[in-house]
Amino acid sequence: MGNRVQGKVAIITGGASGIGRACAHRLAEEGAVVVVTDIQDEAGATVAAEIHAAGGSAEYLHHDVTSEDEWVSVAAAVSASHGGLDVLVNNAGIGLGASILEMTLADWQRQQAINLDGVFLGLKHCIPLMRDSGGGSIINMSSIAGLKGNARLAAYNATKGGVRLLTKGVALECAQNRWKVRVNSVHPGIIETPIWKTVMPESLTSDGQPLVLDEMASVAVPTGELGQPTDIANGVLFLASDDSSYMTGSELVIDAGVSA
Ligand SMILES: NC(=O)c1ccc[n+]([C@@H]2O[C@H](COP(=O)([O-])OP(=O)(O)OC[C@H]3O[C@@H](n4cnc5c(N)ncnc54)[C@H](O)[C@@H]3O)[C@@H](O)[C@H]2O)c1
């Protein structure tokens, strides 16, 4: 256990799985009081229990990031229990791979609602809490798909590009108002999590077998390595900590060179 975010209160959305789960563990290991939120209640409660078992501090709250009412409830619960908020990791997201000609409007809107509306609502309802408790750090999970386009991922590109510039605009508003709230985006590359089941559902290798993620990484990633959720959590920890106190409106790319 370290103390890089000792005593900071942190909300992590989509904390039941993958990158969010790793962020919850990493921040708790470094002393944060972690509030894991998700719609997967059993898995989310398990993450909080794992953190407790390891000697950390965590709780789980049910929270659909597309619901403004639920954001209001989560912010109120954190304010009542902890008296303020220091860190928000807007991580919840889905990835729907499909031709733009085949994607339904319902899927387009669902992905926008989770990946972009969810971040907007988090900013809207958590910045006042942070501002009024002395400032804080918001980390918005974008992607390298928010930096450049991909065929059959255009709708996902649109959400993650939106997160990138939403981050910068809000960072400047916070700065201009001297709210002491920093806002940065993180851009993961190819990270081993369940999201890939829907990002590339139709992918087959040349012999007709389902695409294996580490084989894809061996071709697409300059170092040949598939990323792990902890690789992203380490960057999130840095942005959450005071080590990054002069950073706002920045993009932290963690992709082993894919976008280089
Ligand atoms: N894995 C990658 O390679 C990769 C790369 C770039 C960016 N990302 C981004 O990282 C973030 C985390 O993804 P992951 O790879 O860990 O995937 P994941 O599927 O393991 O985790 C996503 C989590 O978000 C939750 N979620 C989905 N809809 C929700 C909603 N409406 N409200 C609250 N929670 C909801 C899911 O239940 C799940 O626990 C996403 O924003 C994703 O776009 C992932």
Coordinates of C-alpha atoms and ligand atoms in Angstrom, one line a residue:
M1 CA 0.0 0.0 0.0
G2 CA 1.3 3.5 -0.9
N3 CA -0.1 7.0 -0.2
R4 CA -0.1 8.8 -3.5
V5 CA -3.8 9.6 -3.2
Q6 CA -4.1 9.2 0.6
G7 CA -7.5 10.2 1.9
K8 CA -8.9 11.3 -1.4
V9 CA -12.5 10.4 -2.2
A10 CA -12.8 8.9 -5.7
I11 CA -15.9 7.9 -7.8
I12 CA -15.1 5.4 -10.5
T13 CA -17.9 4.8 -13.0
G14 CA -18.0 1.4 -14.8
G15 CA -15.9 0.2 -11.9
A16 CA -17.2 -3.4 -11.9
S17 CA -15.0 -4.6 -14.9
G18 CA -11.9 -4.1 -16.9
I19 CA -10.1 -0.7 -16.7
G20 CA -12.6 0.7 -14.1
R21 CA -12.0 -2.2 -11.8
A22 CA -8.2 -1.8 -12.1
C23 CA -8.5 1.9 -11.4
A24 CA -10.6 1.2 -8.3
H25 CA -7.9 -1.3 -7.0
R26 CA -5.0 1.0 -7.9
L27 CA -6.4 4.1 -6.3
A28 CA -7.4 2.1 -3.2
E29 CA -3.9 0.6 -2.9
E30 CA -2.6 4.2 -2.8
G31 CA -4.9 5.3 0.0
A32 CA -8.1 6.6 -1.7
V33 CA -11.6 6.1 -0.4
V34 CA -13.1 4.5 -3.5
V35 CA -16.8 4.7 -4.6
V36 CA -17.2 2.0 -7.3
T37 CA -20.3 2.6 -9.4
D38 CA -21.8 0.5 -12.2
I39 CA -25.0 -1.3 -13.5
Q40 CA -23.4 -4.7 -12.8
D41 CA -24.3 -4.9 -9.1
E42 CA -22.9 -8.3 -8.2
A43 CA -19.5 -7.6 -10.0
G44 CA -19.4 -4.1 -8.5
A45 CA -20.0 -5.3 -5.0
T46 CA -17.3 -7.9 -5.5
V47 CA -14.8 -5.2 -6.5
A48 CA -15.6 -3.3 -3.3
A49 CA -15.3 -6.5 -1.2
E50 CA -11.9 -7.3 -2.8
I51 CA -10.6 -3.9 -1.9
H52 CA -11.8 -4.3 1.7
A53 CA -10.2 -7.7 1.9
A54 CA -6.9 -6.1 0.8
G55 CA -7.1 -3.5 3.5
G56 CA -8.5 -0.6 1.4
S57 CA -11.6 1.5 1.7
A58 CA -14.4 1.1 -0.9
E59 CA -18.2 1.0 -1.3
Y60 CA -20.4 0.1 -4.3
L61 CA -23.3 2.1 -5.6
H62 CA -25.7 1.1 -8.4
H63 CA -25.4 3.9 -11.0
D64 CA -26.5 4.0 -14.6
V65 CA -24.4 6.9 -16.0
T66 CA -27.1 7.8 -18.5
S67 CA -29.6 8.7 -15.7
E68 CA -29.4 12.3 -14.5
D69 CA -31.5 11.3 -11.4
E70 CA -28.9 8.6 -10.5
W71 CA -26.0 11.1 -10.9
V72 CA -27.8 13.4 -8.5
S73 CA -28.3 10.5 -6.0
V74 CA -24.7 9.4 -6.3
A75 CA -23.3 12.9 -5.8
A76 CA -25.6 13.4 -2.8
A77 CA -24.7 10.1 -1.2
V78 CA -20.9 10.8 -1.6
S79 CA -21.4 14.3 -0.2
A80 CA -23.4 12.9 2.8
S81 CA -20.9 10.1 3.5
H82 CA -17.6 11.7 2.8
G83 CA -18.2 15.5 2.9
G84 CA -16.8 16.1 -0.6
L85 CA -15.2 14.7 -3.7
D86 CA -11.6 14.8 -4.9
V87 CA -11.5 12.5 -7.9
L88 CA -14.0 11.4 -10.6
V89 CA -13.0 8.8 -13.1
N90 CA -15.7 9.0 -15.9
N91 CA -14.8 5.5 -17.2
A92 CA -18.1 3.7 -18.0
G93 CA -18.4 3.0 -21.7
I94 CA -19.4 0.5 -24.4
G95 CA -18.0 -0.1 -27.9
L96 CA -20.3 -1.1 -30.7
G97 CA -18.5 -2.0 -33.9
A98 CA -20.6 -2.0 -37.0
S99 CA -20.8 -0.5 -40.5
I100 CA -22.3 3.0 -40.4
L101 CA -24.8 1.7 -43.0
E102 CA -25.9 -1.1 -40.7
M103 CA -25.8 0.6 -37.3
T104 CA -29.3 1.3 -36.0
L105 CA -30.2 4.7 -34.6
A106 CA -31.1 3.0 -31.3
D107 CA -27.5 1.6 -31.0
W108 CA -26.0 5.0 -32.1
Q109 CA -28.0 6.7 -29.4
R110 CA -27.3 4.1 -26.7
Q111 CA -23.6 4.4 -27.3
Q112 CA -23.7 8.2 -27.3
A113 CA -25.8 8.1 -24.1
I114 CA -23.3 6.0 -22.1
N115 CA -20.0 7.2 -23.6
L116 CA -20.8 11.0 -24.0
D117 CA -24.0 12.0 -22.1
G118 CA -22.7 10.0 -19.1
V119 CA -19.5 12.1 -19.0
F120 CA -21.5 15.3 -19.5
L121 CA -23.7 14.4 -16.5
G122 CA -20.7 13.4 -14.4
L123 CA -19.1 16.8 -15.0
K124 CA -22.3 18.7 -14.4
H125 CA -23.1 17.0 -11.1
C126 CA -19.6 16.4 -9.6
I127 CA -17.8 19.7 -10.4
P128 CA -19.9 21.7 -7.9
L129 CA -19.1 19.1 -5.2
M130 CA -15.4 19.2 -6.0
R131 CA -15.3 23.0 -6.3
D132 CA -17.1 23.4 -2.9
S133 CA -14.7 20.9 -1.2
G134 CA -11.5 22.6 -2.3
G135 CA -11.0 21.3 -5.8
G136 CA -10.1 18.0 -7.5
S137 CA -9.2 16.0 -10.5
I138 CA -11.5 14.6 -13.2
I139 CA -10.3 11.9 -15.5
N140 CA -12.4 11.2 -18.6
M141 CA -11.8 7.8 -20.4
S142 CA -11.5 8.5 -24.1
S143 CA -9.5 6.2 -26.4
I144 CA -7.0 6.3 -29.2
A145 CA -10.3 6.0 -31.1
G146 CA -10.9 9.5 -30.0
L147 CA -7.7 10.7 -31.7
K148 CA -8.1 9.0 -35.1
G149 CA -10.8 7.2 -37.0
N150 CA -11.4 3.5 -37.6
A151 CA -13.5 1.8 -40.2
R152 CA -16.5 0.1 -38.6
L153 CA -16.0 2.1 -35.4
A154 CA -17.1 5.5 -36.6
A155 CA -19.9 5.9 -34.1
Y156 CA -17.5 4.9 -31.2
N157 CA -15.0 7.4 -32.7
A158 CA -17.7 10.1 -32.5
T159 CA -18.2 9.5 -28.8
K160 CA -14.6 9.3 -27.9
G161 CA -13.6 12.3 -30.0
G162 CA -16.5 14.1 -28.2
V163 CA -15.1 13.1 -24.8
R164 CA -11.7 14.5 -25.8
L165 CA -12.9 18.0 -26.7
L166 CA -15.6 18.1 -23.9
T167 CA -12.6 17.5 -21.6
K168 CA -10.7 20.5 -22.9
G169 CA -13.6 22.9 -22.9
V170 CA -14.6 22.1 -19.4
A171 CA -11.0 22.2 -18.2
L172 CA -10.8 25.8 -19.5
E173 CA -14.1 26.7 -17.8
C174 CA -12.9 25.4 -14.5
A175 CA -9.5 27.1 -14.9
Q176 CA -11.1 30.5 -15.9
N177 CA -13.3 30.3 -12.8
R178 CA -10.4 29.3 -10.5
W179 CA -12.5 26.3 -9.3
K180 CA -9.3 24.3 -8.8
V181 CA -10.8 21.4 -10.7
R182 CA -8.5 19.8 -13.2
V183 CA -10.0 17.8 -16.1
N184 CA -7.9 15.5 -18.4
S185 CA -8.6 12.7 -20.8
V186 CA -6.9 9.3 -21.0
H187 CA -6.5 7.5 -24.3
P188 CA -6.0 3.7 -23.9
G189 CA -4.7 1.6 -26.8
I190 CA -5.6 -2.1 -27.1
I191 CA -6.3 -3.3 -23.6
E192 CA -7.5 -6.8 -22.6
T193 CA -11.0 -6.4 -21.3
P194 CA -14.5 -7.7 -22.1
I195 CA -15.3 -4.6 -24.3
W196 CA -13.7 -6.3 -27.3
K197 CA -16.6 -8.8 -27.6
T198 CA -18.7 -6.0 -29.0
V199 CA -16.0 -3.7 -30.5
M200 CA -15.1 -6.3 -33.2
P201 CA -17.8 -8.9 -33.0
E202 CA -17.5 -10.0 -36.6
S203 CA -13.7 -10.2 -36.7
L204 CA -12.3 -13.4 -38.0
T205 CA -8.7 -14.4 -38.8
S206 CA -7.6 -15.5 -42.2
D207 CA -8.4 -19.1 -41.3
G208 CA -12.0 -18.2 -40.3
Q209 CA -11.3 -18.5 -36.5
P210 CA -12.4 -15.8 -34.1
L211 CA -9.9 -13.0 -33.7
V212 CA -7.6 -13.5 -30.7
L213 CA -6.8 -10.2 -29.0
D214 CA -3.1 -10.9 -28.3
E215 CA -2.6 -11.9 -32.0
M216 CA -4.1 -8.6 -33.1
A217 CA -1.9 -6.7 -30.6
S218 CA 1.2 -8.5 -31.9
V219 CA 0.5 -7.0 -35.3
A220 CA -1.1 -3.6 -34.5
V221 CA 1.0 -2.5 -31.5
P222 CA 4.5 -1.4 -32.2
T223 CA 5.9 -3.2 -29.1
G224 CA 3.8 -6.2 -30.0
E225 CA 2.2 -6.3 -26.5
L226 CA -1.4 -6.4 -25.5
G227 CA -2.1 -3.8 -22.8
Q228 CA -3.6 -4.7 -19.4
P229 CA -6.1 -2.7 -17.3
T230 CA -3.4 -1.9 -14.8
D231 CA -1.4 -0.1 -17.5
I232 CA -4.3 2.4 -17.7
A233 CA -4.9 2.5 -14.0
N234 CA -1.3 3.6 -13.4
G235 CA -1.9 6.7 -15.7
V236 CA -5.2 7.4 -14.0
L237 CA -3.5 7.2 -10.6
F238 CA -1.0 9.8 -11.8
L239 CA -3.7 12.2 -13.0
A240 CA -5.7 11.7 -9.7
S241 CA -2.7 12.4 -7.6
D242 CA -1.1 15.8 -6.8
D243 CA 1.9 14.7 -9.0
S244 CA -0.1 16.0 -12.0
S245 CA -1.1 19.2 -10.3
Y246 CA 0.0 21.4 -13.2
M247 CA -2.0 19.3 -15.8
T248 CA -5.4 20.2 -17.0
G249 CA -7.0 19.9 -20.5
S250 CA -4.3 17.4 -21.4
E251 CA -4.5 14.0 -23.2
L252 CA -2.6 11.1 -21.7
V253 CA -2.1 8.5 -24.4
I254 CA -1.3 5.0 -23.0
D255 CA -1.0 2.8 -26.1
A256 CA 2.6 1.4 -26.5
G257 CA 3.0 3.5 -29.6
V258 CA -0.1 2.7 -31.6
S259 CA -0.9 6.3 -32.3
A260 CA 2.7 7.3 -32.8
Ligands
LIG1 N1 -10.3 -2.0 -23.5 C1 -9.8 -1.2 -24.4 O1 -9.0 -1.6 -25.3 C2 -10.2 0.2 -24.4 C3 -9.5 1.1 -25.2 C4 -9.8 2.5 -25.2 C5 -10.8 3.0 -24.4 N2 -11.5 2.1 -23.6 C6 -12.5 2.7 -22.7 O2 -12.3 2.3 -21.4 C7 -13.5 2.3 -20.7 C8 -13.7 1.0 -19.9 O3 -13.9 0.0 -20.8 P1 -13.3 -1.5 -20.5 O4 -12.4 -1.8 -21.7 O5 -12.8 -1.6 -19.2 O6 -14.6 -2.4 -20.8 P2 -15.5 -3.2 -19.8 O7 -16.7 -3.7 -20.6 O8 -14.7 -4.2 -19.1 O9 -16.0 -2.2 -18.7 C9 -17.0 -1.2 -18.9 C10 -17.9 -1.1 -17.7 O10 -18.8 0.0 -18.0 C11 -20.1 -0.5 -17.4 N3 -21.2 0.2 -18.0 C12 -21.8 0.0 -19.2 N4 -22.8 0.7 -19.4 C13 -23.0 1.5 -18.3 C14 -24.0 2.4 -17.8 N5 -25.0 2.8 -18.6 N6 -23.8 2.9 -16.6 C15 -22.8 2.6 -15.8 N7 -21.9 1.6 -16.1 C16 -22.0 1.1 -17.4 C17 -20.1 -2.0 -17.7 O11 -21.0 -2.6 -16.8 C18 -18.7 -2.3 -17.4 O12 -18.5 -2.7 -16.0 C19 -14.6 2.6 -21.7 O13 -15.0 3.9 -21.7 C20 -13.9 2.2 -23.0 O14 -14.5 2.9 -24.1 C21 -11.2 0.8 -23.6

